[in-house]
């Protein structure tokens, strides 16, 4: 059975990627001054891993909070890794995100695949900018993500359900 990445599955996969490392889940970082809690934190690695679900693209207030959190954690010496909901774990993403070469079987394709996925057409303006930055950060799988959007246009029959007009340039790539 293929499974797509979720916040819960991310925790299970971190145990495979880092078998001897303990991750603290959903707990306030001491001395951060923040009440928000990162999804996963390793004190040993000084690593914070956040799963960015669709709400991280739809709500300006949430996006601004995540920027503040990432800046605070980085100033505290943590490396902050953010994984967008349309990116799956694979050998290349693990290498890119964590600097680890590992044999890993990808179980779900990158992109906007599921029937219920939230499309970029539903992102707020800051979410669109975040998505554009993510496409640059994940340049090595950009084609897969854009292809999934093109496939969604065919599936849904209307480009406006998939992309905001400001991003139509993606379909020219």
mmCIF file of N, CA and C in Angstrom, residues 14-144:
data_model
loop_
_atom_site.group_PDB
_atom_site.id
_atom_site.type_symbol
_atom_site.label_atom_id
_atom_site.label_comp_id
_atom_site.label_asym_id
_atom_site.label_seq_id
_atom_site.Cartn_x
_atom_site.Cartn_y
_atom_site.Cartn_z
ATOM 1 N N UNK A 14 11.466 9.386 10.435
ATOM 2 C CA UNK A 14 12.663 9.932 11.095
ATOM 3 C C UNK A 14 13.368 8.852 11.910
ATOM 4 N N UNK A 15 12.604 7.921 12.472
ATOM 5 C CA UNK A 15 13.206 6.801 13.215
ATOM 6 C C UNK A 15 14.008 5.901 12.289
ATOM 7 N N UNK A 16 13.606 5.785 11.031
ATOM 8 C CA UNK A 16 14.345 4.982 10.053
ATOM 9 C C UNK A 16 15.583 5.741 9.571
ATOM 10 N N UNK A 17 15.411 7.026 9.300
ATOM 11 C CA UNK A 17 16.519 7.846 8.794
ATOM 12 C C UNK A 17 17.586 8.046 9.863
ATOM 13 N N UNK A 18 17.155 8.246 11.100
ATOM 14 C CA UNK A 18 18.056 8.482 12.235
ATOM 15 C C UNK A 18 17.784 7.425 13.315
ATOM 16 N N UNK A 19 18.212 6.169 13.100
ATOM 17 C CA UNK A 19 17.807 5.078 14.000
ATOM 18 C C UNK A 19 18.278 5.209 15.447
ATOM 19 N N UNK A 20 19.315 5.939 15.714
ATOM 20 C CA UNK A 20 19.849 6.022 17.079
ATOM 21 C C UNK A 20 19.605 7.389 17.719
ATOM 22 N N UNK A 21 18.725 8.178 17.109
ATOM 23 C CA UNK A 21 18.474 9.537 17.582
ATOM 24 C C UNK A 21 17.059 9.632 18.145
ATOM 25 N N UNK A 22 16.942 10.307 19.275
ATOM 26 C CA UNK A 22 15.632 10.533 19.883
ATOM 27 C C UNK A 22 15.085 11.873 19.400
ATOM 28 N N UNK A 23 13.842 11.846 18.942
ATOM 29 C CA UNK A 23 13.160 13.078 18.548
ATOM 30 C C UNK A 23 12.049 13.369 19.555
ATOM 31 N N UNK A 24 11.978 14.608 19.967
ATOM 32 C CA UNK A 24 10.928 15.087 20.864
ATOM 33 C C UNK A 24 9.811 15.605 19.975
ATOM 34 N N UNK A 25 8.601 15.136 20.232
ATOM 35 C CA UNK A 25 7.485 15.497 19.364
ATOM 36 C C UNK A 25 6.559 16.486 20.050
ATOM 37 N N UNK A 26 6.310 17.595 19.354
ATOM 38 C CA UNK A 26 5.262 18.526 19.753
ATOM 39 C C UNK A 26 5.425 19.058 21.178
ATOM 40 N N UNK A 27 6.651 19.462 21.516
ATOM 41 C CA UNK A 27 6.924 20.038 22.840
ATOM 42 C C UNK A 27 7.593 21.402 22.671
ATOM 43 N N UNK A 28 7.268 22.321 23.571
ATOM 44 C CA UNK A 28 7.861 23.660 23.553
ATOM 45 C C UNK A 28 9.379 23.547 23.692
ATOM 46 N N UNK A 29 10.105 24.359 22.940
ATOM 47 C CA UNK A 29 11.563 24.391 23.035
ATOM 48 C C UNK A 29 11.930 25.266 24.225
ATOM 49 N N UNK A 30 12.622 24.702 25.223
ATOM 50 C CA UNK A 30 13.006 25.498 26.399
ATOM 51 C C UNK A 30 13.820 26.729 26.005
ATOM 52 N N UNK A 31 13.567 27.810 26.702
ATOM 53 C CA UNK A 31 14.302 29.070 26.532
ATOM 54 C C UNK A 31 14.107 29.725 25.169
ATOM 55 N N UNK A 32 13.081 29.307 24.420
ATOM 56 C CA UNK A 32 12.839 29.907 23.112
ATOM 57 C C UNK A 32 11.969 31.161 23.216
ATOM 58 N N UNK A 33 11.215 31.257 24.315
ATOM 59 C CA UNK A 33 10.270 32.356 24.444
ATOM 60 C C UNK A 33 9.021 32.159 23.613
ATOM 61 N N UNK A 34 8.905 31.000 22.974
ATOM 62 C CA UNK A 34 7.754 30.699 22.128
ATOM 63 C C UNK A 34 6.875 29.651 22.800
ATOM 64 N N UNK A 35 5.589 29.784 22.626
ATOM 65 C CA UNK A 35 4.658 28.779 23.132
ATOM 66 C C UNK A 35 4.343 27.721 22.084
ATOM 67 N N UNK A 36 4.692 28.029 20.827
ATOM 68 C CA UNK A 36 4.458 27.059 19.758
ATOM 69 C C UNK A 36 5.442 25.906 19.905
ATOM 70 N N UNK A 37 5.077 24.771 19.318
ATOM 71 C CA UNK A 37 5.872 23.565 19.478
ATOM 72 C C UNK A 37 6.249 23.000 18.110
ATOM 73 N N UNK A 38 7.538 22.754 17.891
ATOM 74 C CA UNK A 38 7.924 22.136 16.623
ATOM 75 C C UNK A 38 7.407 20.694 16.545
ATOM 76 N N UNK A 39 7.186 20.236 15.326
ATOM 77 C CA UNK A 39 6.697 18.873 15.137
ATOM 78 C C UNK A 39 7.682 17.862 15.716
ATOM 79 N N UNK A 40 8.963 17.986 15.347
ATOM 80 C CA UNK A 40 9.999 17.059 15.824
ATOM 81 C C UNK A 40 11.273 17.841 16.101
ATOM 82 N N UNK A 41 11.923 17.485 17.208
ATOM 83 C CA UNK A 41 13.153 18.180 17.610
ATOM 84 C C UNK A 41 14.132 17.168 18.165
ATOM 85 N N UNK A 42 15.379 17.263 17.721
ATOM 86 C CA UNK A 42 16.463 16.459 18.264
ATOM 87 C C UNK A 42 17.467 17.392 18.905
ATOM 88 N N UNK A 43 17.634 17.236 20.205
ATOM 89 C CA UNK A 43 18.649 18.031 20.902
ATOM 90 C C UNK A 43 20.044 17.574 20.500
ATOM 91 N N UNK A 44 20.209 16.271 20.321
ATOM 92 C CA UNK A 44 21.496 15.697 19.954
ATOM 93 C C UNK A 44 22.005 16.267 18.628
ATOM 94 N N UNK A 45 21.113 16.376 17.644
ATOM 95 C CA UNK A 45 21.485 16.888 16.321
ATOM 96 C C UNK A 45 21.270 18.392 16.179
ATOM 97 N N UNK A 46 20.645 19.010 17.185
ATOM 98 C CA UNK A 46 20.224 20.416 17.091
ATOM 99 C C UNK A 46 19.441 20.613 15.787
ATOM 100 N N UNK A 47 18.420 19.763 15.633
ATOM 101 C CA UNK A 47 17.629 19.703 14.414
ATOM 102 C C UNK A 47 16.148 19.798 14.754
ATOM 103 N N UNK A 48 15.449 20.643 14.025
ATOM 104 C CA UNK A 48 13.992 20.743 14.115
ATOM 105 C C UNK A 48 13.435 20.410 12.740
ATOM 106 N N UNK A 49 12.457 19.498 12.720
ATOM 107 C CA UNK A 49 11.825 19.089 11.466
ATOM 108 C C UNK A 49 10.345 19.422 11.565
ATOM 109 N N UNK A 50 9.884 20.221 10.618
ATOM 110 C CA UNK A 50 8.487 20.646 10.576
ATOM 111 C C UNK A 50 7.839 20.111 9.310
ATOM 112 N N UNK A 51 6.639 19.563 9.453
ATOM 113 C CA UNK A 51 5.829 19.160 8.312
ATOM 114 C C UNK A 51 4.859 20.291 8.030
ATOM 115 N N UNK A 52 4.962 20.871 6.843
ATOM 116 C CA UNK A 52 4.098 21.989 6.463
ATOM 117 C C UNK A 52 2.906 21.481 5.677
ATOM 118 N N UNK A 53 1.789 21.272 6.371
ATOM 119 C CA UNK A 53 0.547 20.884 5.721
ATOM 120 C C UNK A 53 -0.051 22.054 4.964
ATOM 121 N N UNK A 54 -1.188 21.815 4.328
ATOM 122 C CA UNK A 54 -1.777 22.846 3.475
ATOM 123 C C UNK A 54 -2.103 24.134 4.223
ATOM 124 N N UNK A 55 -2.400 24.058 5.524
ATOM 125 C CA UNK A 55 -2.713 25.264 6.287
ATOM 126 C C UNK A 55 -1.524 26.228 6.331
ATOM 127 N N UNK A 56 -0.324 25.717 6.078
ATOM 128 C CA UNK A 56 0.882 26.559 6.047
ATOM 129 C C UNK A 56 0.984 27.355 4.747
ATOM 130 N N UNK A 57 0.003 27.203 3.890
ATOM 131 C CA UNK A 57 -0.042 27.923 2.615
ATOM 132 C C UNK A 57 -1.315 28.744 2.467
ATOM 133 N N UNK A 58 -2.281 28.508 3.336
ATOM 134 C CA UNK A 58 -3.585 29.158 3.200
ATOM 135 C C UNK A 58 -3.792 30.316 4.172
ATOM 136 N N UNK A 59 -3.025 30.382 5.251
ATOM 137 C CA UNK A 59 -3.270 31.368 6.306
ATOM 138 C C UNK A 59 -2.040 32.251 6.521
ATOM 139 N N UNK A 60 -2.179 33.524 6.191
ATOM 140 C CA UNK A 60 -1.070 34.473 6.331
ATOM 141 C C UNK A 60 -0.526 34.493 7.755
ATOM 142 N N UNK A 61 -1.409 34.508 8.741
ATOM 143 C CA UNK A 61 -0.971 34.557 10.132
ATOM 144 C C UNK A 61 -0.095 33.344 10.480
ATOM 145 N N UNK A 62 -0.462 32.175 10.006
ATOM 146 C CA UNK A 62 0.310 30.963 10.263
ATOM 147 C C UNK A 62 1.676 31.044 9.577
ATOM 148 N N UNK A 63 1.700 31.548 8.358
ATOM 149 C CA UNK A 63 2.960 31.673 7.623
ATOM 150 C C UNK A 63 3.902 32.632 8.351
ATOM 151 N N UNK A 64 3.370 33.765 8.805
ATOM 152 C CA UNK A 64 4.198 34.734 9.530
ATOM 153 C C UNK A 64 4.729 34.139 10.834
ATOM 154 N N UNK A 65 3.901 33.360 11.532
ATOM 155 C CA UNK A 65 4.349 32.700 12.769
ATOM 156 C C UNK A 65 5.460 31.685 12.498
ATOM 157 N N UNK A 66 5.320 30.945 11.400
ATOM 158 C CA UNK A 66 6.349 29.944 11.109
ATOM 159 C C UNK A 66 7.678 30.608 10.760
ATOM 160 N N UNK A 67 7.639 31.755 10.100
ATOM 161 C CA UNK A 67 8.873 32.500 9.808
ATOM 162 C C UNK A 67 9.534 32.920 11.115
ATOM 163 N N UNK A 68 8.744 33.437 12.044
ATOM 164 C CA UNK A 68 9.272 33.844 13.349
ATOM 165 C C UNK A 68 9.859 32.647 14.092
ATOM 166 N N UNK A 69 9.141 31.541 14.098
ATOM 167 C CA UNK A 69 9.636 30.335 14.766
ATOM 168 C C UNK A 69 10.964 29.889 14.177
ATOM 169 N N UNK A 70 11.030 29.815 12.867
ATOM 170 C CA UNK A 70 12.263 29.351 12.220
ATOM 171 C C UNK A 70 13.434 30.275 12.536
ATOM 172 N N UNK A 71 13.191 31.580 12.528
ATOM 173 C CA UNK A 71 14.265 32.530 12.870
ATOM 174 C C UNK A 71 14.729 32.336 14.307
ATOM 175 N N UNK A 72 13.785 32.184 15.231
ATOM 176 C CA UNK A 72 14.130 31.989 16.644
ATOM 177 C C UNK A 72 14.930 30.716 16.834
ATOM 178 N N UNK A 73 14.470 29.610 16.257
ATOM 179 C CA UNK A 73 15.163 28.332 16.422
ATOM 180 C C UNK A 73 16.546 28.355 15.783
ATOM 181 N N UNK A 74 16.665 29.016 14.638
ATOM 182 C CA UNK A 74 17.964 29.129 13.978
ATOM 183 C C UNK A 74 18.930 29.932 14.845
ATOM 184 N N UNK A 75 18.448 31.025 15.441
ATOM 185 C CA UNK A 75 19.290 31.826 16.342
ATOM 186 C C UNK A 75 19.724 31.025 17.563
ATOM 187 N N UNK A 76 18.917 30.039 17.949
ATOM 188 C CA UNK A 76 19.254 29.177 19.086
ATOM 189 C C UNK A 76 20.226 28.064 18.690
ATOM 190 N N UNK A 77 20.604 27.993 17.409
ATOM 191 C CA UNK A 77 21.574 27.000 16.964
ATOM 192 C C UNK A 77 20.983 25.762 16.316
ATOM 193 N N UNK A 78 19.679 25.739 16.125
ATOM 194 C CA UNK A 78 19.045 24.594 15.471
ATOM 195 C C UNK A 78 19.082 24.760 13.961
ATOM 196 N N UNK A 79 19.184 23.647 13.270
ATOM 197 C CA UNK A 79 18.913 23.616 11.833
ATOM 198 C C UNK A 79 17.422 23.321 11.729
ATOM 199 N N UNK A 80 16.693 24.131 10.955
ATOM 200 C CA UNK A 80 15.260 23.943 10.785
ATOM 201 C C UNK A 80 15.007 23.411 9.374
ATOM 202 N N UNK A 81 14.371 22.248 9.316
ATOM 203 C CA UNK A 81 14.012 21.621 8.043
ATOM 204 C C UNK A 81 12.495 21.640 7.935
ATOM 205 N N UNK A 82 12.000 22.210 6.860
ATOM 206 C CA UNK A 82 10.552 22.267 6.601
ATOM 207 C C UNK A 82 10.250 21.385 5.392
ATOM 208 N N UNK A 83 9.275 20.498 5.538
ATOM 209 C CA UNK A 83 8.899 19.595 4.449
ATOM 210 C C UNK A 83 7.464 19.909 4.039
ATOM 211 N N UNK A 84 7.276 20.464 2.832
ATOM 212 C CA UNK A 84 5.929 20.780 2.355
ATOM 213 C C UNK A 84 5.114 19.510 2.105
ATOM 214 N N UNK A 85 3.820 19.616 2.238
ATOM 215 C CA UNK A 85 2.931 18.465 2.087
ATOM 216 C C UNK A 85 2.928 17.857 0.690
ATOM 217 N N UNK A 86 3.426 18.565 -0.297
ATOM 218 C CA UNK A 86 3.459 18.047 -1.663
ATOM 219 C C UNK A 86 4.821 17.448 -2.012
ATOM 220 N N UNK A 87 5.705 17.348 -1.023
ATOM 221 C CA UNK A 87 7.021 16.717 -1.183
ATOM 222 C C UNK A 87 7.021 15.428 -0.366
ATOM 223 N N UNK A 88 7.518 14.376 -0.966
ATOM 224 C CA UNK A 88 7.577 13.088 -0.284
ATOM 225 C C UNK A 88 9.025 12.759 0.065
ATOM 226 N N UNK A 89 9.212 11.889 1.022
ATOM 227 C CA UNK A 89 10.562 11.436 1.323
ATOM 228 C C UNK A 89 11.012 10.473 0.231
ATOM 229 N N UNK A 90 12.241 10.656 -0.180
ATOM 230 C CA UNK A 90 12.882 9.813 -1.185
ATOM 231 C C UNK A 90 14.380 9.894 -0.916
ATOM 232 N N UNK A 91 15.146 9.091 -1.609
ATOM 233 C CA UNK A 91 16.600 9.164 -1.414
ATOM 234 C C UNK A 91 17.111 10.573 -1.683
ATOM 235 N N UNK A 92 16.583 11.225 -2.737
ATOM 236 C CA UNK A 92 17.085 12.561 -3.085
ATOM 237 C C UNK A 92 16.627 13.622 -2.072
ATOM 238 N N UNK A 93 15.384 13.531 -1.582
ATOM 239 C CA UNK A 93 14.948 14.542 -0.616
ATOM 240 C C UNK A 93 15.653 14.347 0.725
ATOM 241 N N UNK A 94 15.885 13.107 1.120
ATOM 242 C CA UNK A 94 16.609 12.847 2.373
ATOM 243 C C UNK A 94 18.034 13.394 2.270
ATOM 244 N N UNK A 95 18.673 13.163 1.140
ATOM 245 C CA UNK A 95 20.026 13.688 0.920
ATOM 246 C C UNK A 95 20.017 15.212 0.958
ATOM 247 N N UNK A 96 19.045 15.819 0.273
ATOM 248 C CA UNK A 96 18.973 17.273 0.213
ATOM 249 C C UNK A 96 18.631 17.896 1.558
ATOM 250 N N UNK A 97 17.680 17.321 2.268
ATOM 251 C CA UNK A 97 17.215 17.910 3.528
ATOM 252 C C UNK A 97 18.149 17.644 4.698
ATOM 253 N N UNK A 98 18.704 16.423 4.756
ATOM 254 C CA UNK A 98 19.456 16.008 5.938
ATOM 255 C C UNK A 98 20.927 15.699 5.666
ATOM 256 N N UNK A 99 21.329 15.685 4.390
ATOM 257 C CA UNK A 99 22.719 15.384 4.059
ATOM 258 C C UNK A 99 23.094 13.937 4.287
ATOM 259 N N UNK A 100 22.120 13.029 4.196
ATOM 260 C CA UNK A 100 22.348 11.612 4.479
ATOM 261 C C UNK A 100 22.085 10.791 3.228
ATOM 262 N N UNK A 101 23.043 9.921 2.898
ATOM 263 C CA UNK A 101 22.832 8.941 1.831
ATOM 264 C C UNK A 101 22.258 7.694 2.479
ATOM 265 N N UNK A 102 21.062 7.316 2.045
ATOM 266 C CA UNK A 102 20.395 6.163 2.632
ATOM 267 C C UNK A 102 19.572 5.485 1.539
ATOM 268 N N UNK A 103 19.533 4.164 1.595
ATOM 269 C CA UNK A 103 18.625 3.431 0.711
ATOM 270 C C UNK A 103 17.220 3.644 1.250
ATOM 271 N N UNK A 104 16.336 4.139 0.419
ATOM 272 C CA UNK A 104 14.994 4.469 0.881
ATOM 273 C C UNK A 104 14.005 4.246 -0.256
ATOM 274 N N UNK A 105 12.953 3.540 0.034
ATOM 275 C CA UNK A 105 11.925 3.258 -0.965
ATOM 276 C C UNK A 105 10.823 4.302 -0.869
ATOM 277 N N UNK A 106 10.741 5.164 -1.868
ATOM 278 C CA UNK A 106 9.681 6.172 -1.921
ATOM 279 C C UNK A 106 8.351 5.464 -2.179
ATOM 280 N N UNK A 107 7.309 5.812 -1.397
ATOM 281 C CA UNK A 107 6.041 5.097 -1.507
ATOM 282 C C UNK A 107 4.926 5.898 -2.174
ATOM 283 N N UNK A 108 5.151 7.168 -2.434
ATOM 284 C CA UNK A 108 4.118 8.013 -3.023
ATOM 285 C C UNK A 108 4.822 9.068 -3.862
ATOM 286 N N UNK A 109 4.281 9.439 -5.017
ATOM 287 C CA UNK A 109 4.961 10.423 -5.867
ATOM 288 C C UNK A 109 4.916 11.839 -5.280
ATOM 289 N N UNK A 110 5.891 12.634 -5.675
ATOM 290 C CA UNK A 110 5.902 14.048 -5.304
ATOM 291 C C UNK A 110 4.761 14.759 -6.015
ATOM 292 N N UNK A 111 4.251 15.806 -5.396
ATOM 293 C CA UNK A 111 3.282 16.656 -6.076
ATOM 294 C C UNK A 111 1.899 16.604 -5.466
ATOM 295 N N UNK A 112 0.959 17.085 -6.243
ATOM 296 C CA UNK A 112 -0.433 17.226 -5.826
ATOM 297 C C UNK A 112 -1.220 16.046 -6.396
ATOM 298 N N UNK A 113 -1.176 14.930 -5.712
ATOM 299 C CA UNK A 113 -1.633 13.661 -6.261
ATOM 300 C C UNK A 113 -3.001 13.234 -5.724
ATOM 301 N N UNK A 114 -3.196 13.291 -4.434
ATOM 302 C CA UNK A 114 -4.421 12.718 -3.851
ATOM 303 C C UNK A 114 -5.666 13.450 -4.348
ATOM 304 N N UNK A 115 -6.784 12.791 -4.236
ATOM 305 C CA UNK A 115 -8.067 13.345 -4.711
ATOM 306 C C UNK A 115 -8.494 14.565 -3.889
ATOM 307 N N UNK A 116 -8.095 14.632 -2.626
ATOM 308 C CA UNK A 116 -8.567 15.692 -1.731
ATOM 309 C C UNK A 116 -7.517 16.781 -1.471
ATOM 310 N N UNK A 117 -6.422 16.755 -2.205
ATOM 311 C CA UNK A 117 -5.325 17.687 -1.965
ATOM 312 C C UNK A 117 -5.765 19.140 -2.222
ATOM 313 N N UNK A 118 -5.247 20.042 -1.401
ATOM 314 C CA UNK A 118 -5.481 21.478 -1.584
ATOM 315 C C UNK A 118 -4.505 21.982 -2.645
ATOM 316 N N UNK A 119 -5.046 22.685 -3.614
ATOM 317 C CA UNK A 119 -4.256 23.155 -4.748
ATOM 318 C C UNK A 119 -3.728 24.576 -4.512
ATOM 319 N N UNK A 120 -2.655 24.966 -5.227
ATOM 320 C CA UNK A 120 -2.129 26.329 -5.103
ATOM 321 C C UNK A 120 -3.159 27.418 -5.413
ATOM 322 N N UNK A 121 -4.191 27.122 -6.179
ATOM 323 C CA UNK A 121 -5.235 28.113 -6.445
ATOM 324 C C UNK A 121 -5.929 28.544 -5.158
ATOM 325 N N UNK A 122 -5.842 27.724 -4.124
ATOM 326 C CA UNK A 122 -6.475 28.029 -2.835
ATOM 327 C C UNK A 122 -5.515 28.651 -1.821
ATOM 328 N N UNK A 123 -4.271 28.890 -2.197
ATOM 329 C CA UNK A 123 -3.299 29.493 -1.293
ATOM 330 C C UNK A 123 -3.565 30.992 -1.162
ATOM 331 N N UNK A 124 -3.214 31.546 0.015
ATOM 332 C CA UNK A 124 -3.239 33.003 0.155
ATOM 333 C C UNK A 124 -2.017 33.567 -0.575
ATOM 334 N N UNK A 125 -1.941 34.876 -0.676
ATOM 335 C CA UNK A 125 -0.827 35.490 -1.418
ATOM 336 C C UNK A 125 0.535 35.101 -0.837
ATOM 337 N N UNK A 126 0.662 35.118 0.480
ATOM 338 C CA UNK A 126 1.929 34.698 1.096
ATOM 339 C C UNK A 126 2.191 33.219 0.850
ATOM 340 N N UNK A 127 1.137 32.429 0.787
ATOM 341 C CA UNK A 127 1.280 31.003 0.498
ATOM 342 C C UNK A 127 1.786 30.762 -0.911
ATOM 343 N N UNK A 128 1.322 31.575 -1.858
ATOM 344 C CA UNK A 128 1.812 31.476 -3.229
ATOM 345 C C UNK A 128 3.309 31.776 -3.261
ATOM 346 N N UNK A 129 3.728 32.812 -2.553
ATOM 347 C CA UNK A 129 5.155 33.155 -2.504
ATOM 348 C C UNK A 129 5.960 32.044 -1.843
ATOM 349 N N UNK A 130 5.413 31.467 -0.787
ATOM 350 C CA UNK A 130 6.078 30.346 -0.104
ATOM 351 C C UNK A 130 6.206 29.157 -1.060
ATOM 352 N N UNK A 131 5.137 28.865 -1.805
ATOM 353 C CA UNK A 131 5.157 27.764 -2.759
ATOM 354 C C UNK A 131 6.216 28.003 -3.838
ATOM 355 N N UNK A 132 6.300 29.226 -4.346
ATOM 356 C CA UNK A 132 7.312 29.543 -5.353
ATOM 357 C C UNK A 132 8.715 29.333 -4.786
ATOM 358 N N UNK A 133 8.930 29.728 -3.537
ATOM 359 C CA UNK A 133 10.232 29.515 -2.895
ATOM 360 C C UNK A 133 10.503 28.015 -2.711
ATOM 361 N N UNK A 134 9.469 27.256 -2.371
ATOM 362 C CA UNK A 134 9.630 25.804 -2.227
ATOM 363 C C UNK A 134 10.025 25.167 -3.556
ATOM 364 N N UNK A 135 9.424 25.613 -4.647
ATOM 365 C CA UNK A 135 9.796 25.069 -5.958
ATOM 366 C C UNK A 135 11.277 25.304 -6.241
ATOM 367 N N UNK A 136 11.787 26.452 -5.809
ATOM 368 C CA UNK A 136 13.218 26.725 -5.976
ATOM 369 C C UNK A 136 14.059 25.853 -5.042
ATOM 370 N N UNK A 137 13.612 25.693 -3.805
ATOM 371 C CA UNK A 137 14.355 24.870 -2.831
ATOM 372 C C UNK A 137 14.400 23.405 -3.251
ATOM 373 N N UNK A 138 13.330 22.946 -3.859
ATOM 374 C CA UNK A 138 13.231 21.552 -4.290
ATOM 375 C C UNK A 138 13.360 21.459 -5.810
ATOM 376 N N UNK A 139 14.314 22.204 -6.346
ATOM 377 C CA UNK A 139 14.535 22.270 -7.789
ATOM 378 C C UNK A 139 14.690 20.880 -8.409
ATOM 379 N N UNK A 140 15.319 19.966 -7.702
ATOM 380 C CA UNK A 140 15.599 18.628 -8.220
ATOM 381 C C UNK A 140 14.331 17.773 -8.390
ATOM 382 N N UNK A 141 13.199 18.180 -7.821
ATOM 383 C CA UNK A 141 11.928 17.479 -8.044
ATOM 384 C C UNK A 141 10.858 18.440 -8.588
ATOM 385 N N UNK A 142 11.272 19.611 -8.960
ATOM 386 C CA UNK A 142 10.355 20.640 -9.479
ATOM 387 C C UNK A 142 9.502 20.103 -10.628
ATOM 388 N N UNK A 143 10.147 19.393 -11.548
ATOM 389 C CA UNK A 143 9.427 18.855 -12.699
ATOM 390 C C UNK A 143 8.281 17.936 -12.251
ATOM 391 N N UNK A 144 8.532 17.091 -11.257
ATOM 392 C CA UNK A 144 7.497 16.175 -10.751
ATOM 393 C C UNK A 144 6.310 16.957 -10.188
#
